[in-house]
Short mmCIF file of C-alpha atoms in Angstrom, two decimals:
data_model
loop_
_atom_site.label_atom_id
_atom_site.label_comp_id
_atom_site.label_asym_id
_atom_site.label_seq_id
_atom_site.Cartn_x
_atom_site.Cartn_y
_atom_site.Cartn_z
CA MET J 1 -0.06 9.49 19.00
CA SER J 2 -3.74 9.31 18.64
CA MET J 3 -4.82 10.70 15.13
CA THR J 4 -7.48 12.87 16.24
CA ARG J 5 -5.23 15.33 18.65
CA ARG J 6 -3.30 17.48 16.17
CA PRO J 7 0.04 19.18 17.98
CA PRO J 8 1.02 22.30 17.70
CA LEU J 9 3.41 21.22 14.61
CA ALA J 10 0.17 19.70 12.85
CA ALA J 11 -1.21 22.82 12.84
CA LEU J 12 1.46 24.14 11.44
CA ALA J 13 1.74 21.67 8.95
CA ALA J 14 -1.91 22.34 7.82
CA ALA J 15 -2.00 26.31 8.11
CA GLY J 16 0.56 25.14 5.70
CA LEU J 17 -0.85 23.43 3.42
CA LEU J 18 -4.32 25.81 3.91
CA ALA J 19 -1.66 29.30 3.10
CA LEU J 20 -2.00 27.52 -0.27
CA ALA J 21 -5.27 28.28 -0.92
CA ALA J 22 -5.20 31.65 -1.17
CA ALA J 23 -5.97 32.20 -4.66
CA GLY J 24 -9.78 33.06 -6.12
CA THR J 25 -12.05 30.23 -6.53
CA ASN J 26 -14.54 29.51 -9.13
CA ALA J 27 -18.14 30.40 -9.40
CA GLN J 28 -19.39 26.57 -9.36
CA THR J 29 -17.50 24.05 -6.88
CA ARG J 30 -16.46 21.21 -9.29
CA THR J 31 -16.00 17.65 -7.45
CA LEU J 32 -13.18 15.22 -8.06
CA TYR J 33 -13.58 11.51 -7.26
CA ILE J 34 -10.51 9.41 -6.40
CA GLY J 35 -10.78 5.33 -5.86
CA MET J 36 -7.99 4.37 -2.30
CA ASN J 37 -7.62 2.27 0.49
CA GLY J 38 -10.35 3.27 2.85
CA GLY J 39 -9.28 3.31 6.60
CA THR J 40 -6.03 5.60 8.27
CA MET J 41 -5.23 6.17 4.58
CA GLU J 42 -8.62 7.86 3.60
CA LYS J 43 -8.49 9.83 7.01
CA ALA J 44 -5.39 11.14 6.52
CA TYR J 45 -6.15 12.40 3.46
CA THR J 46 -10.05 13.87 3.35
CA GLN J 47 -9.08 15.61 7.45
CA TYR J 48 -5.52 16.70 6.18
CA VAL J 49 -4.59 17.06 3.23
CA PHE J 50 -8.01 17.62 0.47
CA PRO J 51 -9.42 20.53 2.22
CA ALA J 52 -6.62 23.03 1.71
CA PHE J 53 -6.51 21.87 -2.35
CA GLU J 54 -10.71 22.12 -1.87
CA LYS J 55 -10.08 25.53 -0.65
CA LEU J 56 -7.28 26.48 -3.05
CA HIS J 57 -9.53 25.55 -6.45
CA ASN J 58 -13.35 25.41 -5.06
CA ALA J 59 -13.60 21.83 -5.68
CA LYS J 60 -14.91 19.08 -3.63
CA VAL J 61 -12.60 15.78 -3.45
CA VAL J 62 -14.72 12.62 -2.96
CA VAL J 63 -12.83 8.88 -1.88
CA VAL J 64 -14.43 6.35 -3.78
CA PRO J 65 -12.69 3.50 -0.92
CA GLY J 66 -11.48 -0.05 -1.85
CA THR J 67 -8.37 -2.43 -2.14
CA SER J 68 -6.04 -1.61 -5.60
CA SER J 69 -8.01 -4.67 -7.02
CA ASP J 70 -11.20 -3.19 -6.38
CA ILE J 71 -10.78 0.25 -7.59
CA LEU J 72 -9.05 -1.09 -10.50
CA ALA J 73 -12.10 -3.44 -11.08
CA LYS J 74 -14.67 0.19 -10.76
CA ALA J 75 -12.01 1.94 -13.25
CA GLN J 76 -12.04 -0.77 -16.03
CA ALA J 77 -15.88 -1.38 -16.22
CA ASN J 78 -16.21 2.09 -16.76
CA LYS J 79 -13.39 2.67 -19.05
CA ASP J 80 -15.37 4.11 -21.61
CA ARG J 81 -17.18 6.89 -18.97
CA PRO J 82 -15.24 7.31 -16.00
CA GLN J 83 -16.77 7.66 -12.81
CA MET J 84 -13.17 8.53 -11.17
CA HIS J 85 -10.38 11.14 -11.66
CA VAL J 86 -7.43 9.54 -9.82
CA MET J 87 -7.10 6.33 -8.41
CA PHE J 88 -4.41 5.22 -5.80
CA LEU J 89 -3.06 1.57 -6.42
CA ASP J 90 0.00 -0.40 -5.90
CA ASP J 91 2.64 -0.67 -8.05
CA GLY J 92 1.90 -4.24 -9.38
CA VAL J 93 -1.88 -3.20 -9.81
CA MET J 94 -0.97 0.50 -11.54
CA MET J 95 1.16 -1.60 -14.05
CA ARG J 96 -1.75 -3.33 -14.89
CA ALA J 97 -4.17 -0.03 -14.88
CA ILE J 98 -1.62 1.18 -17.07
CA GLY J 99 -1.53 -1.99 -19.61
CA MET J 100 -4.55 -1.90 -19.77
CA GLY J 101 -4.96 2.21 -21.18
CA LEU J 102 -6.61 3.17 -17.86
CA CYS J 103 -4.36 6.06 -16.89
CA GLN J 104 -2.97 8.99 -18.76
CA LYS J 105 0.46 11.27 -18.85
CA GLN J 106 1.24 13.64 -15.41
CA ARG J 107 2.79 16.80 -17.20
CA PRO J 108 6.32 18.16 -15.49
CA SER J 109 5.79 19.97 -12.51
CA ALA J 110 8.16 20.86 -9.63
CA ALA J 111 7.04 17.71 -7.37
CA LEU J 112 7.10 15.02 -9.83
CA ASN J 113 10.99 16.35 -10.54
CA GLU J 114 11.52 16.20 -6.36
CA LEU J 115 10.60 12.86 -6.29
CA TYR J 116 12.29 9.68 -5.22
CA PRO J 117 13.82 7.91 -8.85
CA LEU J 118 11.88 4.75 -8.36
CA ALA J 119 8.55 6.49 -7.50
CA ARG J 120 7.78 7.79 -10.83
CA PHE J 121 6.82 5.37 -13.25
CA LYS J 122 7.69 4.58 -16.63
CA ASP J 123 6.80 7.05 -18.94
CA ASP J 124 5.42 9.39 -15.65
CA MET J 125 2.03 7.50 -16.46
CA ALA J 126 2.05 7.12 -12.39
CA SER J 127 3.94 8.58 -9.98
CA GLY J 128 4.44 7.56 -6.17
CA VAL J 129 2.45 8.93 -3.45
CA SER J 130 3.28 6.19 -0.78
CA LEU J 131 6.69 4.16 -0.10
CA GLY J 132 6.99 1.35 1.91
CA MET J 133 7.76 -2.76 1.73
CA THR J 134 5.91 -5.83 2.49
CA GLY J 135 7.59 -7.99 5.50
CA LEU J 136 6.47 -9.72 8.20
CA ALA J 137 4.35 -8.45 10.95
CA TYR J 138 3.42 -10.81 14.10
CA ASN J 139 1.35 -10.69 17.23
CA LYS J 140 3.26 -9.16 20.11
CA LYS J 141 1.46 -9.27 22.90
CA LEU J 142 0.91 -13.54 21.75
CA TYR J 143 5.10 -14.15 21.30
CA ASP J 144 5.56 -11.94 24.50
CA GLU J 145 3.83 -14.09 26.42
CA LYS J 146 5.21 -17.60 24.78
CA LYS J 147 8.59 -15.89 25.08
CA TRP J 148 9.00 -17.02 21.31
CA ALA J 149 12.13 -14.41 19.27
CA PRO J 150 10.53 -11.93 17.54
CA PRO J 151 10.06 -13.37 13.47
CA SER J 152 13.46 -12.83 11.58
CA SER J 153 12.54 -15.34 8.14
CA TRP J 154 9.74 -15.64 5.80
CA MET J 155 10.43 -19.42 6.32
CA ASP J 156 9.23 -18.45 9.61
CA LEU J 157 5.62 -18.75 7.91
CA ALA J 158 6.58 -22.50 8.16
CA ASP J 159 7.60 -22.89 11.90
CA PRO J 160 5.53 -25.80 13.08
CA LYS J 161 4.80 -24.05 16.42
CA LEU J 162 2.94 -22.06 14.51
CA LYS J 163 0.41 -24.52 12.84
CA GLY J 164 -2.85 -23.43 12.95
CA LYS J 165 -1.50 -19.09 13.97
CA VAL J 166 -0.58 -18.22 10.31
CA VAL J 167 -2.68 -15.79 8.45
CA PHE J 168 -2.13 -15.11 4.70
CA GLN J 169 -3.44 -12.93 2.18
CA SER J 170 -4.65 -14.44 -0.52
CA LEU J 171 -2.19 -14.24 -3.49
CA SER J 172 -5.22 -13.58 -6.27
CA SER J 173 -6.26 -10.49 -4.55
CA SER J 174 -3.62 -9.00 -2.37
CA THR J 175 0.05 -7.36 -3.12
CA PHE J 176 1.01 -8.23 0.47
CA GLY J 177 0.07 -12.38 0.01
CA LEU J 178 2.11 -11.96 -3.85
CA HIS J 179 4.87 -10.58 -2.32
CA GLY J 180 5.01 -13.51 0.58
CA PHE J 181 4.51 -15.88 -2.01
CA LEU J 182 6.87 -14.54 -4.46
CA MET J 183 9.55 -14.46 -1.09
CA PHE J 184 8.46 -17.63 -0.32
CA ASN J 185 9.10 -18.96 -3.79
CA ARG J 186 12.69 -17.44 -4.23
CA ILE J 187 14.00 -19.42 -0.76
CA GLN J 188 13.33 -22.28 -2.60
CA GLY J 189 14.59 -21.62 -5.69
CA GLY J 190 12.21 -20.08 -8.07
CA ASN J 191 11.93 -16.95 -9.95
CA ASP J 192 9.35 -14.50 -10.49
CA LYS J 193 9.06 -16.29 -13.90
CA ASN J 194 9.23 -19.47 -12.47
CA VAL J 195 6.60 -20.39 -9.32
CA GLU J 196 7.04 -23.88 -9.83
CA PRO J 197 8.89 -24.34 -6.69
CA GLY J 198 7.05 -22.37 -4.51
CA PHE J 199 3.92 -24.25 -5.66
CA LYS J 200 5.46 -27.21 -4.99
CA ALA J 201 6.72 -26.64 -1.60
CA TRP J 202 3.71 -25.06 -0.14
CA SER J 203 1.60 -27.56 0.98
CA GLN J 204 4.60 -29.23 3.40
CA SER J 205 5.71 -25.83 4.40
CA ILE J 206 3.71 -22.53 4.54
CA GLY J 207 0.23 -24.22 4.07
CA PRO J 208 -0.54 -26.34 7.03
CA ASN J 209 0.20 -23.49 9.24
CA VAL J 210 -2.26 -20.85 7.37
CA LEU J 211 -5.65 -20.49 9.67
CA GLU J 212 -7.11 -18.76 7.17
CA TYR J 213 -6.22 -16.64 3.86
CA ILE J 214 -8.06 -13.38 3.40
CA PRO J 215 -8.70 -11.41 0.93
CA SER J 216 -7.15 -8.35 2.03
CA SER J 217 -5.65 -6.97 5.34
CA ALA J 218 -9.08 -6.03 7.04
CA LYS J 219 -9.50 -8.56 9.32
CA ILE J 220 -5.84 -8.91 10.51
CA SER J 221 -6.86 -6.02 13.50
CA GLU J 222 -9.90 -8.33 14.55
CA MET J 223 -7.21 -11.70 14.44
CA VAL J 224 -4.86 -9.73 16.36
CA GLN J 225 -6.54 -9.31 19.52
CA THR J 226 -8.49 -12.65 19.46
CA GLY J 227 -5.16 -14.38 19.55
CA GLU J 228 -5.96 -16.29 16.21
CA ALA J 229 -3.36 -14.32 14.08
CA ALA J 230 0.49 -14.95 15.17
CA LEU J 231 1.96 -14.14 11.70
CA PHE J 232 1.21 -12.59 8.96
CA PRO J 233 2.72 -10.59 5.64
CA LEU J 234 2.50 -6.65 6.23
CA THR J 235 4.24 -3.33 5.84
CA PRO J 236 5.77 -1.33 8.05
CA THR J 237 3.05 1.55 7.31
CA ALA J 238 -0.12 -0.97 7.84
CA VAL J 239 1.53 -1.95 11.15
CA ALA J 240 2.06 1.73 12.34
CA ALA J 241 -1.56 2.32 12.05
CA LEU J 242 -2.86 -0.76 13.88
CA LYS J 243 -0.76 -0.28 16.69
CA VAL J 244 -2.04 3.66 16.67
CA LYS J 245 -5.64 1.80 17.46
CA GLY J 246 -3.98 0.16 20.49
CA ILE J 247 -3.43 -3.32 18.47
CA PRO J 248 -0.35 -5.07 19.65
CA VAL J 249 1.41 -5.96 16.49
CA GLU J 250 5.27 -5.52 15.15
CA TYR J 251 7.30 -5.32 11.97
CA ALA J 252 9.92 -7.57 11.16
CA GLN J 253 12.00 -7.26 8.39
CA PRO J 254 13.11 -10.67 7.26
CA LYS J 255 16.69 -11.07 6.53
CA GLU J 256 15.79 -12.71 2.98
CA GLY J 257 14.85 -8.90 2.40
CA SER J 258 11.44 -7.55 2.36
CA VAL J 259 9.57 -6.38 -1.20
CA VAL J 260 9.61 -2.62 -2.35
CA LEU J 261 5.84 -1.45 -2.34
CA VAL J 262 5.14 1.65 -3.86
CA VAL J 263 1.78 3.08 -3.37
CA GLY J 264 1.21 4.98 -6.99
CA GLN J 265 -1.55 7.62 -8.36
CA CYS J 266 -2.89 8.13 -11.67
CA LEU J 267 -5.12 10.40 -13.62
CA ILE J 268 -7.90 8.24 -14.70
CA ALA J 269 -8.00 8.48 -18.98
CA ASN J 270 -10.62 11.11 -20.60
CA ASN J 271 -11.71 11.88 -16.87
CA SER J 272 -14.44 14.49 -16.83
CA GLU J 273 -12.18 17.48 -15.60
CA PRO J 274 -8.81 16.16 -16.63
CA GLU J 275 -7.08 19.82 -15.56
CA LEU J 276 -8.20 19.66 -11.85
CA ALA J 277 -7.23 16.45 -11.88
CA GLN J 278 -3.73 17.01 -13.02
CA LYS J 279 -4.18 19.45 -10.13
CA LEU J 280 -4.39 17.67 -7.48
CA THR J 281 -2.10 14.80 -8.61
CA GLU J 282 0.31 17.74 -8.66
CA PHE J 283 -0.85 19.11 -5.34
CA LEU J 284 -0.48 15.61 -3.26
CA LEU J 285 3.24 15.57 -4.52
CA SER J 286 4.09 18.27 -2.68
CA PRO J 287 6.24 18.60 0.25
CA GLN J 288 3.79 19.89 2.20
CA ALA J 289 1.24 17.29 1.86
CA GLN J 290 3.01 14.34 1.94
CA ALA J 291 4.42 15.77 5.46
CA ASN J 292 0.71 15.63 6.88
CA VAL J 293 -0.10 12.48 5.65
CA LEU J 294 3.31 10.94 7.33
CA GLN J 295 1.92 12.19 10.38
CA PHE J 296 -1.68 11.63 10.54
CA GLY J 297 -1.28 8.48 8.03
CA ALA J 298 2.04 6.76 8.42
CA GLN J 299 2.61 7.18 5.05
CA ILE J 300 6.36 7.34 3.57
CA PRO J 301 6.28 10.18 1.66
CA THR J 302 8.03 10.02 -2.01
CA ASN J 303 9.16 13.43 -2.03
CA PRO J 304 12.51 13.55 0.14
CA LYS J 305 11.51 17.18 0.68
CA ALA J 306 8.68 16.51 2.85
CA PRO J 307 9.33 17.80 6.21
CA VAL J 308 9.44 15.46 8.75
CA VAL J 309 8.47 15.84 12.41
CA GLY J 310 7.57 13.89 15.97
CA GLU J 311 7.72 10.10 15.25
CA GLY J 312 7.57 10.65 11.30
CA VAL J 313 11.50 11.05 12.45
CA ALA J 314 11.82 7.24 13.45
CA GLN J 315 9.61 6.28 11.35
CA VAL J 316 11.44 7.92 8.04
CA ALA J 317 15.03 6.51 9.21
CA ALA J 318 13.63 2.59 9.56
CA ILE J 319 12.00 2.40 6.34
CA SER J 320 15.65 3.74 4.51
CA LYS J 321 17.37 1.40 6.85
CA TRP J 322 15.02 -1.58 5.28
CA MET J 323 15.13 -0.32 2.12
CA LYS J 324 18.72 -1.47 1.89
CA THR J 325 17.87 -4.69 2.09
CA ALA J 326 14.55 -4.51 0.12
CA VAL J 327 13.86 -6.10 -2.84
CA THR J 328 12.04 -5.14 -6.06
CA VAL J 329 10.36 -7.10 -8.15
CA ASP J 330 9.55 -8.22 -11.92
CA TRP J 331 6.18 -6.65 -12.95
CA ASP J 332 6.25 -7.37 -16.43
CA SER J 333 6.66 -11.03 -16.04
CA ILE J 334 4.20 -11.40 -12.90
CA ASN J 335 1.23 -9.33 -14.60
CA ALA J 336 1.88 -11.68 -17.63
CA ASN J 337 1.41 -14.74 -15.65
CA ARG J 338 -0.40 -13.81 -12.80
CA PRO J 339 -3.92 -14.72 -14.49
CA ALA J 340 -2.26 -18.18 -14.72
CA TRP J 341 -1.14 -18.32 -11.16
CA ASN J 342 -4.46 -16.78 -9.48
CA ALA J 343 -6.10 -19.73 -11.19
CA ARG J 344 -3.92 -22.40 -9.34
CA TRP J 345 -3.77 -20.81 -6.34
CA ASN J 346 -7.33 -20.43 -5.53
CA LYS J 347 -7.94 -24.36 -7.00
CA THR J 348 -4.80 -25.55 -4.87
CA VAL J 349 -4.26 -23.62 -2.60
CA GLU J 350 -7.29 -22.04 -1.25
CA ARG J 351 -9.55 -25.14 -2.34
#
């Protein structure tokens, strides 16, 4: 489905949001800056969600695009005088942001109470806006040409037939890369506190197959189209976004399980528009806002009351099925040890 054409159901969804925007406006337009991933996510929010909020509150919402690591760095650099009001971060990065004192508590709201329990961060210091998981994605065109069976295990990344065909995101900068490494580490006998088995086995297993370590997933579409990338860690949401663009990729759920990945939002502490920013976070959890980003950005709702239409029905059903075997990771232990892991990865893996 094209993300630029708006079918009748989509028009109704947009109308539902705009119907919320019948209230009076303030005399002066205020601007909120929100940090989030660019691309499909940014497009879905800027075209199909933010306009209704802007009309309702006589406000302007401006996206500051970047990866979770980029956004966190910007927030940290401007901690004393925040330049952003709200930020979207992957759950592990969000836990770091909360620990750094960069987020402030979200107030009680009907939408917050409606969320799946795993989408509510401790003490409501953040809330999930999108539910997902990191599994495997593969170049379907290449697999079909080679008559290879679809991948079914994290250890497929170490299959000798894929020498020079694996693309892996950097553990030090990507949640996808971190998740992939941690699942490999578990298979080798490690856990989220002990990554020695994973580091020890990497150079004799997955390492020789890796064509390139990439800081984010931005290059994957190009590398699939050129035939360079055969297999890589990715989420179903990212796969759906690539497929919309005609990129021949498919998602595969590893038999060992995928890793739960919640994209969270937090109010940046001491921001210049605390009341308006609170209203934005509440708005983004509403069923209709979540329905629109599902339809136009393949973002899986964290609010179960979000109406699901069209292709979203199959997407939500698939996520629900995969979630049964998905695993969660110990972010407290990971974040405590992450600096040392990053340094070791950069020195021994990506040297």
